[in-house]
Each structure stands twice: as structure tokens, then as C-alpha cells.
mmCIF file of C-alpha atoms in Angstrom:
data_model
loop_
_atom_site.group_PDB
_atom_site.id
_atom_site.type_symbol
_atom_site.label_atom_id
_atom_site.label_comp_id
_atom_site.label_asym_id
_atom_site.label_seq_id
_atom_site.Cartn_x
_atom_site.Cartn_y
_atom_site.Cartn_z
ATOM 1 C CA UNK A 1 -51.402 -9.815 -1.203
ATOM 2 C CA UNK A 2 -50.875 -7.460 -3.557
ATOM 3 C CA UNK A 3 -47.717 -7.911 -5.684
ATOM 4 C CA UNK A 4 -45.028 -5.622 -6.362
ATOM 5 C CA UNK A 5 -45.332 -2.663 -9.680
ATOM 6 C CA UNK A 6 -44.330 -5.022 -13.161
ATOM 7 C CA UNK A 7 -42.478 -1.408 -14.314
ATOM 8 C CA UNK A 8 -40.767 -0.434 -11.329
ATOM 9 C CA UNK A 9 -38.478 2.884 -11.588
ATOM 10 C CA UNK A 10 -34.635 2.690 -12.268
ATOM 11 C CA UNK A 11 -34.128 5.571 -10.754
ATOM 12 C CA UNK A 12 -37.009 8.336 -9.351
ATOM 13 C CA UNK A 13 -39.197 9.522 -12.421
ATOM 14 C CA UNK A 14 -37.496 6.659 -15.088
ATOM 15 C CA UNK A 15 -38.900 3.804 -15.280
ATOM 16 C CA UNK A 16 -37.418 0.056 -15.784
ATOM 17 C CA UNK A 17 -40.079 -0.534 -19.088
ATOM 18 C CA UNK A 18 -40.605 1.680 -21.793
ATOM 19 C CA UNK A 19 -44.358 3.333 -22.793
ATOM 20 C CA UNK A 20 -44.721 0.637 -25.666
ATOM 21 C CA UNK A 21 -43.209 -2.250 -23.124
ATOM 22 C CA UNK A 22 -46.028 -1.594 -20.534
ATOM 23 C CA UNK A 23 -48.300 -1.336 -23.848
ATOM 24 C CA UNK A 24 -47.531 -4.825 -24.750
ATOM 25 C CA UNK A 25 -47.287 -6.111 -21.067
ATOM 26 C CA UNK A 26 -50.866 -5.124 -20.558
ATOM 27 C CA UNK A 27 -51.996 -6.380 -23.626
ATOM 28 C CA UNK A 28 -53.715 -3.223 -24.144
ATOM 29 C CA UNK A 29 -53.658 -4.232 -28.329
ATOM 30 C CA UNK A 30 -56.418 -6.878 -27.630
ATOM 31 C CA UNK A 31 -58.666 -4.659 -26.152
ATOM 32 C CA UNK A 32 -60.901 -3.097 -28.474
ATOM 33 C CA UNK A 33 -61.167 0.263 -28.724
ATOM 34 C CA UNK A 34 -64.241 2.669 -27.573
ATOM 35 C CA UNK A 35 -65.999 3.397 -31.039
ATOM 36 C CA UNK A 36 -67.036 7.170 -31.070
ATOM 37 C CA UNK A 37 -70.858 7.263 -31.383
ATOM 38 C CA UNK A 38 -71.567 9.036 -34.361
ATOM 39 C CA UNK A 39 -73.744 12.497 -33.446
ATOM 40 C CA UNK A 40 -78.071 12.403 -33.366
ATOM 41 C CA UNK A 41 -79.775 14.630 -35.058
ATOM 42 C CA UNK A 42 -81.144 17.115 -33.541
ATOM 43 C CA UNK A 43 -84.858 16.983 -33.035
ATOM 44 C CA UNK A 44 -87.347 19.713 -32.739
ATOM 45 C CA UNK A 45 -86.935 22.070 -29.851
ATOM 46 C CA UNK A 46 -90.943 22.479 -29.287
ATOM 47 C CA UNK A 47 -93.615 19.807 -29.433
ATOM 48 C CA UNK A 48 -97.105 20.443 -29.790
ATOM 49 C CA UNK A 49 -98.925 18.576 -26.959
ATOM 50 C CA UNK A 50 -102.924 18.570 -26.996
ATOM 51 C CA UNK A 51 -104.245 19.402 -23.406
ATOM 52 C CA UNK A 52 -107.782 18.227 -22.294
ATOM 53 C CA UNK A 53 -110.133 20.862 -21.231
ATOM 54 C CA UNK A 54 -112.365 22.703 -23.761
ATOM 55 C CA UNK A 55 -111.541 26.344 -22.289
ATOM 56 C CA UNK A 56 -107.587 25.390 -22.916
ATOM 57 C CA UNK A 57 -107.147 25.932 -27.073
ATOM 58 C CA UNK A 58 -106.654 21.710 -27.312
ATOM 59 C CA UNK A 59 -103.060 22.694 -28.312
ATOM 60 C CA UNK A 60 -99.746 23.753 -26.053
ATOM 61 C CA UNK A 61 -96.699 24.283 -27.618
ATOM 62 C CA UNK A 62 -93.986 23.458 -25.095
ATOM 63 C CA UNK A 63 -89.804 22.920 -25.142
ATOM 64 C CA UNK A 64 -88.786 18.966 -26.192
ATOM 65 C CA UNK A 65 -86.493 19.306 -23.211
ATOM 66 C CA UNK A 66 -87.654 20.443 -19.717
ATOM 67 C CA UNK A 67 -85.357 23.182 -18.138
ATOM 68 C CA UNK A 68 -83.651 21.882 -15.396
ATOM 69 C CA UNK A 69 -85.390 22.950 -12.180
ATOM 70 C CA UNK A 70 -81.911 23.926 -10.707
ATOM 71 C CA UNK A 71 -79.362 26.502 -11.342
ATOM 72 C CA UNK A 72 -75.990 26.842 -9.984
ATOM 73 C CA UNK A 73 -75.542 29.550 -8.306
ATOM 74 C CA UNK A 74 -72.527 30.676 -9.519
ATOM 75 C CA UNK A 75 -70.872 29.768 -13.689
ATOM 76 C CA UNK A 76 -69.235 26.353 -13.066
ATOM 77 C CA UNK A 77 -65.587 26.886 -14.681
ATOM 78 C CA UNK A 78 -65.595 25.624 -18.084
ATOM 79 C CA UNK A 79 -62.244 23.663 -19.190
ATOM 80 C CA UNK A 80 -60.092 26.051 -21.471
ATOM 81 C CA UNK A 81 -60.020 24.410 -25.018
ATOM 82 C CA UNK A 82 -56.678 22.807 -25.914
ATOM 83 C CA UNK A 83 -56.091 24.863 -29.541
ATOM 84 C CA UNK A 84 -53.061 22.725 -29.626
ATOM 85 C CA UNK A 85 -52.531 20.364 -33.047
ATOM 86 C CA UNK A 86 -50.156 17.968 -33.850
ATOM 87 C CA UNK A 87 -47.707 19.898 -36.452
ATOM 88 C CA UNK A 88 -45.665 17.787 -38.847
ATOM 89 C CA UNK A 89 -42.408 16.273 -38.348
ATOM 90 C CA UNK A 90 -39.589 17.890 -39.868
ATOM 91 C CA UNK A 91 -36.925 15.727 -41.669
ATOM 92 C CA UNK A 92 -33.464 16.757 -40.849
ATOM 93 C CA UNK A 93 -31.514 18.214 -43.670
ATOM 94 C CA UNK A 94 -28.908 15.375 -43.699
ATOM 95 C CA UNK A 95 -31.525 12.648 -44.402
ATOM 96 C CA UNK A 96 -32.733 12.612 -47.943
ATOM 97 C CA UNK A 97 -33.836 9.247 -49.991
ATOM 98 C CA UNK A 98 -30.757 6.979 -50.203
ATOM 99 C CA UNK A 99 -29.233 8.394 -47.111
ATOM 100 C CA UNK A 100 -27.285 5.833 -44.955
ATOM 101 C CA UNK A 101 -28.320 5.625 -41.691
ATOM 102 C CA UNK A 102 -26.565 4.167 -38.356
ATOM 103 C CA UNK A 103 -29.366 2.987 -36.228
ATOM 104 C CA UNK A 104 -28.748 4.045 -32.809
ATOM 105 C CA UNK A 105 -31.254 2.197 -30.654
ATOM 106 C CA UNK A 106 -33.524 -0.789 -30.867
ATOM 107 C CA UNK A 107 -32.496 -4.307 -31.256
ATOM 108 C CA UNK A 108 -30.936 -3.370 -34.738
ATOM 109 C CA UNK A 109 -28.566 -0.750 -33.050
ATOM 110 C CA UNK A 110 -24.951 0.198 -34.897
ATOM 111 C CA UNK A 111 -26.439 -1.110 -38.161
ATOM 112 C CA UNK A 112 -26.043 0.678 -40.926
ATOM 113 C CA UNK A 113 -29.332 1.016 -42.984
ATOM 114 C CA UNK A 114 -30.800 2.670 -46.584
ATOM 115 C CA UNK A 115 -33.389 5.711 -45.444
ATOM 116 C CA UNK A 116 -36.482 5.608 -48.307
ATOM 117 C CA UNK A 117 -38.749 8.200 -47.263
ATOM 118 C CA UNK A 118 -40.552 9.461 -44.652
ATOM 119 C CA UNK A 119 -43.897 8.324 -43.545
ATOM 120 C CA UNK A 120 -47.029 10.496 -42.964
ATOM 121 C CA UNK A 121 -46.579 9.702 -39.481
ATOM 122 C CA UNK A 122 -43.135 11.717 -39.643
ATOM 123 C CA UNK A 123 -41.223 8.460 -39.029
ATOM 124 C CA UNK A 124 -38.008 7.300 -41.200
ATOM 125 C CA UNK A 125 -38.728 4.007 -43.458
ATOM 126 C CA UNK A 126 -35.830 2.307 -43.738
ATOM 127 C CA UNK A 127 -34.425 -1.049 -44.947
ATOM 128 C CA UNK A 128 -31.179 -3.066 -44.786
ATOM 129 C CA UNK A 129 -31.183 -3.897 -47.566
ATOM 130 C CA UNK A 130 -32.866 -7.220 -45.181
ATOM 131 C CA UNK A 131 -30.582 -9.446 -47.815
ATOM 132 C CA UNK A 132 -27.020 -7.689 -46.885
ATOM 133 C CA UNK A 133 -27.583 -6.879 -42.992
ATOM 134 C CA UNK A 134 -31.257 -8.587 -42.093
ATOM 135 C CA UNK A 135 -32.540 -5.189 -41.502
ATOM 136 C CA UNK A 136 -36.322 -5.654 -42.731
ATOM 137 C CA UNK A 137 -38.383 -2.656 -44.009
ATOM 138 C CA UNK A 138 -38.902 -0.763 -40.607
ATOM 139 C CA UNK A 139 -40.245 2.511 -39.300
ATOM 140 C CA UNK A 140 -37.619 4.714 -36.834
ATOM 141 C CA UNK A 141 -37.568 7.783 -35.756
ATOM 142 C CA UNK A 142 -35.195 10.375 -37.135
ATOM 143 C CA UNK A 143 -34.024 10.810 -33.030
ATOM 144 C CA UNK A 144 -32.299 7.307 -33.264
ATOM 145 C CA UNK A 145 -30.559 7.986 -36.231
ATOM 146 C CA UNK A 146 -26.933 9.098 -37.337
ATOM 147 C CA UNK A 147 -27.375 10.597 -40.843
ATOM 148 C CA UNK A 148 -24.112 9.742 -42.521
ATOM 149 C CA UNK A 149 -22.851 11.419 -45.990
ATOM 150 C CA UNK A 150 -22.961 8.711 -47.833
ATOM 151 C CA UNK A 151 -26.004 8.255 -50.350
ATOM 152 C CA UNK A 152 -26.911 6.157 -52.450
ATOM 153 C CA UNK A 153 -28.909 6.794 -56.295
ATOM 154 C CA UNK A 154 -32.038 5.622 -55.027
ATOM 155 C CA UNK A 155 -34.529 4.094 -57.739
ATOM 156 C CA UNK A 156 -38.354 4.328 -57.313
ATOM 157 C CA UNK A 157 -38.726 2.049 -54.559
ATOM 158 C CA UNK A 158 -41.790 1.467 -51.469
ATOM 159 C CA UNK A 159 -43.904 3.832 -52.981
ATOM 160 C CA UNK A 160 -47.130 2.024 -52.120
ATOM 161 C CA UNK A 161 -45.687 1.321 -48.290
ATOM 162 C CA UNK A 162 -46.971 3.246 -45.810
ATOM 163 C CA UNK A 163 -47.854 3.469 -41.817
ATOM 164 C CA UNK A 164 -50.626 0.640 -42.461
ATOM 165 C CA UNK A 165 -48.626 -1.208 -44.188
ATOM 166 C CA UNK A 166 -46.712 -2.105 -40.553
ATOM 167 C CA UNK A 167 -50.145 -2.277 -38.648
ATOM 168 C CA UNK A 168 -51.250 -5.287 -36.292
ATOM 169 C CA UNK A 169 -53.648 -7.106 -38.456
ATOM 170 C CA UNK A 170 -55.568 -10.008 -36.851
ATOM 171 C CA UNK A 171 -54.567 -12.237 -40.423
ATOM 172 C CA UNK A 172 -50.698 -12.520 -40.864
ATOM 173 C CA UNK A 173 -49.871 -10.001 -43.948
ATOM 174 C CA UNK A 174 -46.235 -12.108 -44.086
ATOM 175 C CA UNK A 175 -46.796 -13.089 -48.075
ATOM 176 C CA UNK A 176 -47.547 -9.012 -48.580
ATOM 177 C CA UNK A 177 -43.938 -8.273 -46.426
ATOM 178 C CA UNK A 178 -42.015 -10.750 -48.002
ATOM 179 C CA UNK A 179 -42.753 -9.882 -51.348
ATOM 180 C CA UNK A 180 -42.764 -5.703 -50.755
ATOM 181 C CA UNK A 181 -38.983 -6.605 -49.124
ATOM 182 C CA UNK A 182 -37.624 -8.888 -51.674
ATOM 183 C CA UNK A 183 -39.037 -5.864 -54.605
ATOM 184 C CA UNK A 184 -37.323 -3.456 -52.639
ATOM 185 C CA UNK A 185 -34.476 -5.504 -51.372
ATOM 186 C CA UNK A 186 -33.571 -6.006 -55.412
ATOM 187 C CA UNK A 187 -33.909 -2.967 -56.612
ATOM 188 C CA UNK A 188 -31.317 -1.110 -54.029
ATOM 189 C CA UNK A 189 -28.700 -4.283 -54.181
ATOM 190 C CA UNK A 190 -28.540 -3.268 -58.030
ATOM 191 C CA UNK A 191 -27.194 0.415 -56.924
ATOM 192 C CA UNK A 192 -25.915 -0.660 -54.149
ATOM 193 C CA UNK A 193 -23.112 -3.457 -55.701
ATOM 194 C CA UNK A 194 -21.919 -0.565 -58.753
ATOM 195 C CA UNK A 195 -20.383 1.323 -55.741
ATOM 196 C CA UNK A 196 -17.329 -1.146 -54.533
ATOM 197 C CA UNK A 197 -16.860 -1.925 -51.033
ATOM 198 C CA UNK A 198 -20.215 -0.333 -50.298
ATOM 199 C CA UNK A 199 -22.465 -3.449 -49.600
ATOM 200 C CA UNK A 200 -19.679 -4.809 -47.208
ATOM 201 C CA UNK A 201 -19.735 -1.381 -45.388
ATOM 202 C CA UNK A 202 -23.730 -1.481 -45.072
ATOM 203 C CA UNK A 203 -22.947 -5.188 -43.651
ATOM 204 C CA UNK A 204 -21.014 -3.774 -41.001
ATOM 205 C CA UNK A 205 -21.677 -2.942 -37.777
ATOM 206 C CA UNK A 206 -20.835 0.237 -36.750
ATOM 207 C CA UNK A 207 -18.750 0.619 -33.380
ATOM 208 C CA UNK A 208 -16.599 3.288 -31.803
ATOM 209 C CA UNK A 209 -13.112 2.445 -31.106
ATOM 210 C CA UNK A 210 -10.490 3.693 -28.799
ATOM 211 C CA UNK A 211 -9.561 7.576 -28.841
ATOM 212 C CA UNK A 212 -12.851 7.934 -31.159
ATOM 213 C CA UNK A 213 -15.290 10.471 -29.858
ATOM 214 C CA UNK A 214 -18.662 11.032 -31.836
ATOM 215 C CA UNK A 215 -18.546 15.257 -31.403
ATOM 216 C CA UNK A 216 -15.312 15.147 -33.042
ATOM 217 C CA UNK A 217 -15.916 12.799 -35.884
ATOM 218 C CA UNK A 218 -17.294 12.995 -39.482
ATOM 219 C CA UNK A 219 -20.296 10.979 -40.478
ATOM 220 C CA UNK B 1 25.486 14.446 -24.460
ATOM 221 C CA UNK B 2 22.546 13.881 -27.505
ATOM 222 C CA UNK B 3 23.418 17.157 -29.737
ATOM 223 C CA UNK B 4 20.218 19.038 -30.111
ATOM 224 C CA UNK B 5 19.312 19.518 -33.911
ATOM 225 C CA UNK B 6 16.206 22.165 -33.670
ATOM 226 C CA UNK B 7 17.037 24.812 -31.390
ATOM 227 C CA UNK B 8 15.709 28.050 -30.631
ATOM 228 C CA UNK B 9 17.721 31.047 -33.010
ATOM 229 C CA UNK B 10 16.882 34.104 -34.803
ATOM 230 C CA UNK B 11 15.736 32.586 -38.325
ATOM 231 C CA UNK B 12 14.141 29.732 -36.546
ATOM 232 C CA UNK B 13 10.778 28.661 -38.442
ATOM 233 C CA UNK B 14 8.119 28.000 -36.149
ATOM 234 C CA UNK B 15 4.581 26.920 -35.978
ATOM 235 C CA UNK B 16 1.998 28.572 -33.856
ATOM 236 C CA UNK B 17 -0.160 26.498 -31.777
ATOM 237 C CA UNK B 18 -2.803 28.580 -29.881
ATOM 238 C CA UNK B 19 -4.655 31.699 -30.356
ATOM 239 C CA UNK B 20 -6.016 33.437 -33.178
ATOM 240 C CA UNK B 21 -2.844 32.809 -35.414
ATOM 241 C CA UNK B 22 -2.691 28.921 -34.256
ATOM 242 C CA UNK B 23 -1.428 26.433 -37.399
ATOM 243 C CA UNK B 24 0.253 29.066 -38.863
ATOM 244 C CA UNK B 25 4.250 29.490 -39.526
ATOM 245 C CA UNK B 26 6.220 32.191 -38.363
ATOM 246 C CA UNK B 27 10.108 33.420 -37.733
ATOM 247 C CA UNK B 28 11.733 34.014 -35.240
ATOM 248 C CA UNK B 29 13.467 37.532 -35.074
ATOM 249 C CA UNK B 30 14.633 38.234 -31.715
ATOM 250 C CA UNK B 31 15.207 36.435 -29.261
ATOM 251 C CA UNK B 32 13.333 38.694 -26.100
ATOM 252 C CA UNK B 33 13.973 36.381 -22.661
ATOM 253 C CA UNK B 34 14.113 33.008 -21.886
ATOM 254 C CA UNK B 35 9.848 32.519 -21.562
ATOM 255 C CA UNK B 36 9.132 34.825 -25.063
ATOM 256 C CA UNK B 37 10.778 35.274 -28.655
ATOM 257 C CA UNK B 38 9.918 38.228 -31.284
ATOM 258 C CA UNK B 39 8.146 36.466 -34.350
ATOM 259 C CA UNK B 40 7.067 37.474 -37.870
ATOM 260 C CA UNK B 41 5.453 36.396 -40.622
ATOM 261 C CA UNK B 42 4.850 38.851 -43.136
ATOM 262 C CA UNK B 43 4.334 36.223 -45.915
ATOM 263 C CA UNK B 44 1.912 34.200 -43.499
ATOM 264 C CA UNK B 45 -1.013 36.808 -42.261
ATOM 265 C CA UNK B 46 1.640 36.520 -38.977
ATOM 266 C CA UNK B 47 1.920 40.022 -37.419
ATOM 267 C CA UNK B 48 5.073 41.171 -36.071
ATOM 268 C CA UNK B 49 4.568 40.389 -32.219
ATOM 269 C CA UNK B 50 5.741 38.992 -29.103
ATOM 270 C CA UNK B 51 5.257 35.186 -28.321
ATOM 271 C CA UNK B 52 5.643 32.880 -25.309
ATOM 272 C CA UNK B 53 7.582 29.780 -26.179
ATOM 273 C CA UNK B 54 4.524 27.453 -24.850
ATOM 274 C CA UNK B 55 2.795 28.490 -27.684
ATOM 275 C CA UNK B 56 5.312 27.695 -30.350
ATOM 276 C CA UNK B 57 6.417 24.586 -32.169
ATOM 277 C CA UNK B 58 10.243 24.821 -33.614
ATOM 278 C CA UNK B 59 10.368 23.227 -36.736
ATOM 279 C CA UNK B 60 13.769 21.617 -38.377
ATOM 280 C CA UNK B 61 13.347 24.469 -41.119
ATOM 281 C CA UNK B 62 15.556 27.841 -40.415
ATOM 282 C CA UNK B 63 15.782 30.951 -42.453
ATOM 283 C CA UNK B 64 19.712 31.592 -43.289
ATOM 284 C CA UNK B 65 21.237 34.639 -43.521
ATOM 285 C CA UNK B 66 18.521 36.489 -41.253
ATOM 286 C CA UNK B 67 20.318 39.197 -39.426
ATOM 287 C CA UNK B 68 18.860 39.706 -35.484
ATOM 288 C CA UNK B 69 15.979 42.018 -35.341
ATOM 289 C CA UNK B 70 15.544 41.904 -39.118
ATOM 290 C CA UNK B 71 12.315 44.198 -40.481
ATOM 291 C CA UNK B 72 9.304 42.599 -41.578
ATOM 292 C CA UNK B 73 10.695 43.611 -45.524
ATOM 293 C CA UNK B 74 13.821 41.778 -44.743
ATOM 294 C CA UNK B 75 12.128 38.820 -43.509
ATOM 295 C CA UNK B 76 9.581 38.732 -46.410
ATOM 296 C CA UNK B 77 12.258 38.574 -48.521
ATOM 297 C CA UNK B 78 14.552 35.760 -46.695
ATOM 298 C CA UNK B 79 11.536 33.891 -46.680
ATOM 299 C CA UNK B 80 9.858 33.642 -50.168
ATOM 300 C CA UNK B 81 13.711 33.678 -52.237
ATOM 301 C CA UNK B 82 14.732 30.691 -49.709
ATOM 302 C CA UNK B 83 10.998 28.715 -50.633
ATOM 303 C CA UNK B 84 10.390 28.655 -46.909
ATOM 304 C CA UNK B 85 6.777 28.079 -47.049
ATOM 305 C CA UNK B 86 6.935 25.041 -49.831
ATOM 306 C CA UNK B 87 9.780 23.312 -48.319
ATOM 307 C CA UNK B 88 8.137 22.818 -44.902
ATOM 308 C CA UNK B 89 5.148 20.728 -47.068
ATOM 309 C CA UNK B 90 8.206 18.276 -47.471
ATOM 310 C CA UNK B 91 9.226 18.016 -43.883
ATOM 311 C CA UNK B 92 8.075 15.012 -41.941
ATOM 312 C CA UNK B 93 6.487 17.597 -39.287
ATOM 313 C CA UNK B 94 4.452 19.076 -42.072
ATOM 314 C CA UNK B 95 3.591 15.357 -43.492
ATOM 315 C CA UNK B 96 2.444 14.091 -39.749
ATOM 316 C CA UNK B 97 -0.042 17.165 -39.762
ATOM 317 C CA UNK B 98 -1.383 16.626 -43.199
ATOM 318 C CA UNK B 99 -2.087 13.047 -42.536
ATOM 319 C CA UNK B 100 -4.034 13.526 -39.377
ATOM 320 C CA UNK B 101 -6.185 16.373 -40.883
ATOM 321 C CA UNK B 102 -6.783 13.902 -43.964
ATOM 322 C CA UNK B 103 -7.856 11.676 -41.065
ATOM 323 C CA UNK B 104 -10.090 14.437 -39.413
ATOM 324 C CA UNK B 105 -11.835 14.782 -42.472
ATOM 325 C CA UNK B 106 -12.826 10.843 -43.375
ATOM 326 C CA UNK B 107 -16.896 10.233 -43.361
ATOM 327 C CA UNK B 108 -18.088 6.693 -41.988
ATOM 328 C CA UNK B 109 -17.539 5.176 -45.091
ATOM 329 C CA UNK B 110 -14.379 6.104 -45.630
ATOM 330 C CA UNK B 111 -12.891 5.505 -42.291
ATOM 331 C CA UNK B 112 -14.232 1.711 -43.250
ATOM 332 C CA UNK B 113 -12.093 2.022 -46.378
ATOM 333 C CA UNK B 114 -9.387 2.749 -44.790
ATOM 334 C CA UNK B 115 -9.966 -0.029 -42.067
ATOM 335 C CA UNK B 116 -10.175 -2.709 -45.296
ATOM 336 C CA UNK B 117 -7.127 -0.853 -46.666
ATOM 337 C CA UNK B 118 -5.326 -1.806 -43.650
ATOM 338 C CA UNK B 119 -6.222 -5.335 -42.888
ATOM 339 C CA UNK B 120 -5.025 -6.671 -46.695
ATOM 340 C CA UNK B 121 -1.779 -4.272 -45.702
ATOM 341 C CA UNK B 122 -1.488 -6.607 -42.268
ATOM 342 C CA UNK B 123 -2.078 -9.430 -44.518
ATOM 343 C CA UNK B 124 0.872 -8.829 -47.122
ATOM 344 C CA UNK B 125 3.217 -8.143 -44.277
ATOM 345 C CA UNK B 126 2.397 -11.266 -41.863
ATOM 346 C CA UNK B 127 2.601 -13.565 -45.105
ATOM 347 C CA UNK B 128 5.667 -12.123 -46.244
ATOM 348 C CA UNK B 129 6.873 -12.732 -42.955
ATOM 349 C CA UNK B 130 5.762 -16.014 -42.141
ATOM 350 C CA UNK B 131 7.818 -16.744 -44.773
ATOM 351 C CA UNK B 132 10.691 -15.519 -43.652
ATOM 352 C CA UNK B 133 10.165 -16.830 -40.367
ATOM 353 C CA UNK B 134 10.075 -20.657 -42.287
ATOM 354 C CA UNK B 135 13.226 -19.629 -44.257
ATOM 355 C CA UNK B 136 15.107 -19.232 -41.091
#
């Protein structure tokens, strides 16, 4: 008997799991990808063939690859090519290096978090620090953000980390993390404690209230 | 029978609260029916017009010596040698607004000042008070 869909839909057209739920569910990260064949040179288009028969020339020069025997008889339709490219993200104008964040989704949501730069991939990195609010170094997109006004003098910090840096690798990188976190994790603590109050405000949770409404509020 | 203190009389000071002139302060000059009073406030970027009382807020403030219909001039005058304008920063009215625009204006971080700022207030006040509670 066949058993019912793992991701059934909430409501028509959403479903219960997200795209990267179903992605782990399926354990689609242990199956290894299709390697692209790399492209054969091309060989000649004629070969010389030698033919029996003393009234022949010995010699025939004929196509490597036989025409097919068959023709449509009308010009099969030809997919249109997709000119489409992927353009890059653009950072919003509130988030600059040192900009604090409130994280909006995720299981770090209403925490309040240090932007450092944006990756190649057009996503935010962004850190606790992990030592005030055990927010680690972490990739989120700029969508799930608030962009607050507050910002912070941020020193040269993460400037080796990027998208690979957060890739599945079949040996644990943990030693790499920890130490990458703890650099950066010192570095912003020493701007962070000259401002007072500020490290218990990046501690904080962020929540609405009663008679608070985000449209009509100042980040 | 409470005795009303702010009522509605030609030299009344009033604040606009809708439309194009809304926040701004005003006189009032006439008195036209019971739904609408003639206002001006030449000093305030007010013109002279007609105004429904739903869209004005009488203040305690009142112009003296205004005579009823007074001209714009008249009222200029009334207004800037009696300080009109800089005493109404010192009513509580004018205070109340202040503080909730200052409030309007706080970013995240300060609105979490201001929440620190007000627990270590709460704390002063329930210790004092605890201790007054044990005295008696």
C-alpha cells in the first residue's frame, strides 16, 4: 500500500515542508552528483577508405558519420534558448558592515545579530557575536532581516570566510569554525563593550509588545 | 456642577488636528455656529478660515484682550507681544505631545534604553517602598 505524501500541503499550493526540508528528508546530499563529461574532440569529418577492385582508384574518401537515411518531414521545433542569467544580489542600503540585524526567521528568530559582509552568493554573513547571544557565524538572506540603525565600528574581521567555508564536507571542519568564530567573536566584543549597554541589547531578544506595530516603528 | 476651565471663546488658542494645517496652533476669532469657529494664525502659516470644531483641540492657553472678529494684523500682534507660541511649549498639553513624538522617533536600541531606564526606575520606587511598607 502505498503511503501517504511525507510533505503534504497546508493549504492548496503551500506545502507543510520547506524546499531545503524535503532536500534533507530525501537525503538528496548523499547522492552524488552527475559529473558533466568533459567535450571529445572532434575527429575528422572524411576518412579515406581503400576499396578493392583495380578499376575503383584503391582510395574513397567518404563522411566519418553516415547521413541518417531519414528526414523529418517537416523542422522539428527547436527549444528557444533561455538567455536568462543569474544577476547579482543587491544589498539593501540600510545594511552596511557593522549593521545590527534582527533575524526574522529560522531557529535564531528575534535575535539581534552583527552583519559582516555579504557573500558572493548575495547572502548576509552574520554573527552573534556566538559569545553574547550563541549566534554562530551564519549565512541569511537579506529577506529575513530587519536592518536596524544601529552600527557598530567594525574592524577587519572574516575576510578569508566565504560560501565554502559553510559547505557539507564529508571530514568535520569544527577545529576550522571554532577557531574562525572565537577570531571573530574577539575582535567585535572589543567594539562592541566601548559602547555601554550595547552588548546587553545584542543579548536581547527582540519582541513586539502591546500597541507596537512594525509599519509605525523606528528600527 | 464641575466648572469648565477651557472653553470655547474668541481668543481661544487651539490646535489643529486634521488636514493640511494638522499640529499646528491657531485662534479663534469668531465664533460662526455651534458645529464651526473662524480661526487664524497669521504667526503660524494658519490662514484665516473657517473650521469645524471636530477638527480642533482647545488648549488652556487664550489670547487676552482680542476683540471679536479681530484682523489677521490685530491677531499677529496679540499673539507674538503676549509670547503665545513659547508659552504653550510649557503647557502640559504641549509636554504630552513632545514626549510621544520623542517616543515616535526612538530606534531599536534606544527603545531598549529606555526599557533598562525604566526597570532600575521600578526598582528605586518598590525598594523605597518596601520600606515604607516595613516602617508601618
Amino acid at each position: 500500500m502505498a503511503h501517504s505524501p511525507r510533505n503534504s500541503f497546508l493549504k492548496p499550493g503551500i506545502a507543510r515542508k520547506s524546499r531545503s526540508k524535503t532536500y534533507g528528508l530525501h537525503a538528496l546530499y548523499k547522492k552524488n552528483k552527475a559529473a558533466i563529461a568533459a567535450a571529445k574532440p572532434e575527429g575528422p569529418k572524411t576518412i579515406t577508405k581503400t576499396v578493392g577492385g583495380a578499376k575503383n582508384g584503391n582510395t574513397r574518401v567518404i563522411p566519418a558519420v553516415k547521413a541518417p537515411r531519414y528526414y523529418p518531414a517537416e523542422d522539428a521545433p527547436v527549444p528557444k534558448a533561455n538567455r536568462k542569467t543569474v544577476g547579482t544580489t543587491t544589498l539593501r542600503k540600510s545594511i552596511t558592515p557593522g549593521t545590527v540585524l534582527i533575524l526574522l526567521a529560522g531557529r535564531f528568530r528575534g535575535k539581534r545579530v552583527v552583519f559582516l559582509k555579504q557573500l558572493s552568493s548575495g547572502l548576509l554573513l552574520v554573527t552573534g557575536p556566538y559569545k553574547v547571544n550563541g549566534v554562530p557565524l551564519r549565512r541569511v538572506n537579506q529577506a529575513y532581516v530587519v536592518a536596524t540603525s544601529t552600527k557598530i565600528e567594525l574592524p577587519a574581521v572574516a575576510e578569508n570566510i566565504d560560501d565554502a567555508f559553510f559547505q557539507k564536507k564529508a571530514e568535520k571542519k569544527d577545529a576550522e569554525r571554532v577557531a574562525a568564530q572565537k577570531d571573530v567573536d574577539d575582535k567585535i566584543l572589543a567594539v562592541v563593550k566601548q559602547t555601554p549597554l550595547l552588548k546587553a541589547y545584542l543579548n536581547a531578544t527582540f519582541t513586539l509588545t502591546k500597541g507596537q506595530t512594525v509599519h509605525n516603528m523606528k528600527f | 456642577m464641575v466648572e469648565f476651565k477651557k472653553i470655547v471663546e474668541v481668543g481661544r488658542v487651539v490646535m489643529i488636528t486634521y488636514g493640511p494645517d494638522a499640529g499646528k496652533l491657531a485662534v479663534i476669532v469668531d465664533i460662526i455656529d455651534h458645529a464651526r469657529a473662524l480661526i487664524d494664525g497669521p504667526t503660524t502659516n494658519v490662514a484665516r478660515q473657517a473650521m469645524s470644531f471636530k477638527r480642533l483641540n482647545i488648549t488652556s492657553m487664550k489670547v487676552a484682550n482680542l476683540p471679536r472678529g479681530a484682523s489677521s494684523p490685530v491677531v499677529a500682534k496679540r499673539v507674538v507681544d503676549q509670547k503665545v507660541v513659547e508659552n504653550f511649549a510649557n503647557t502640559s498639553f504641549a509636554k504630552k505631545l513632545a514626549a510621544r513624538q520623542a517616543r515616535a522617533t526612538l530606534n531599536d536600541f534606544d527603545r531598549f534604553k529606555l526599557m533598562i531606564a525604566k526597570k532600575q526606575r521600578r526598582n528605586i520606587i518598590n525598594r523605597e517602598f518596601a520600606k515604607l511598607k516595613k516602617q508601618n
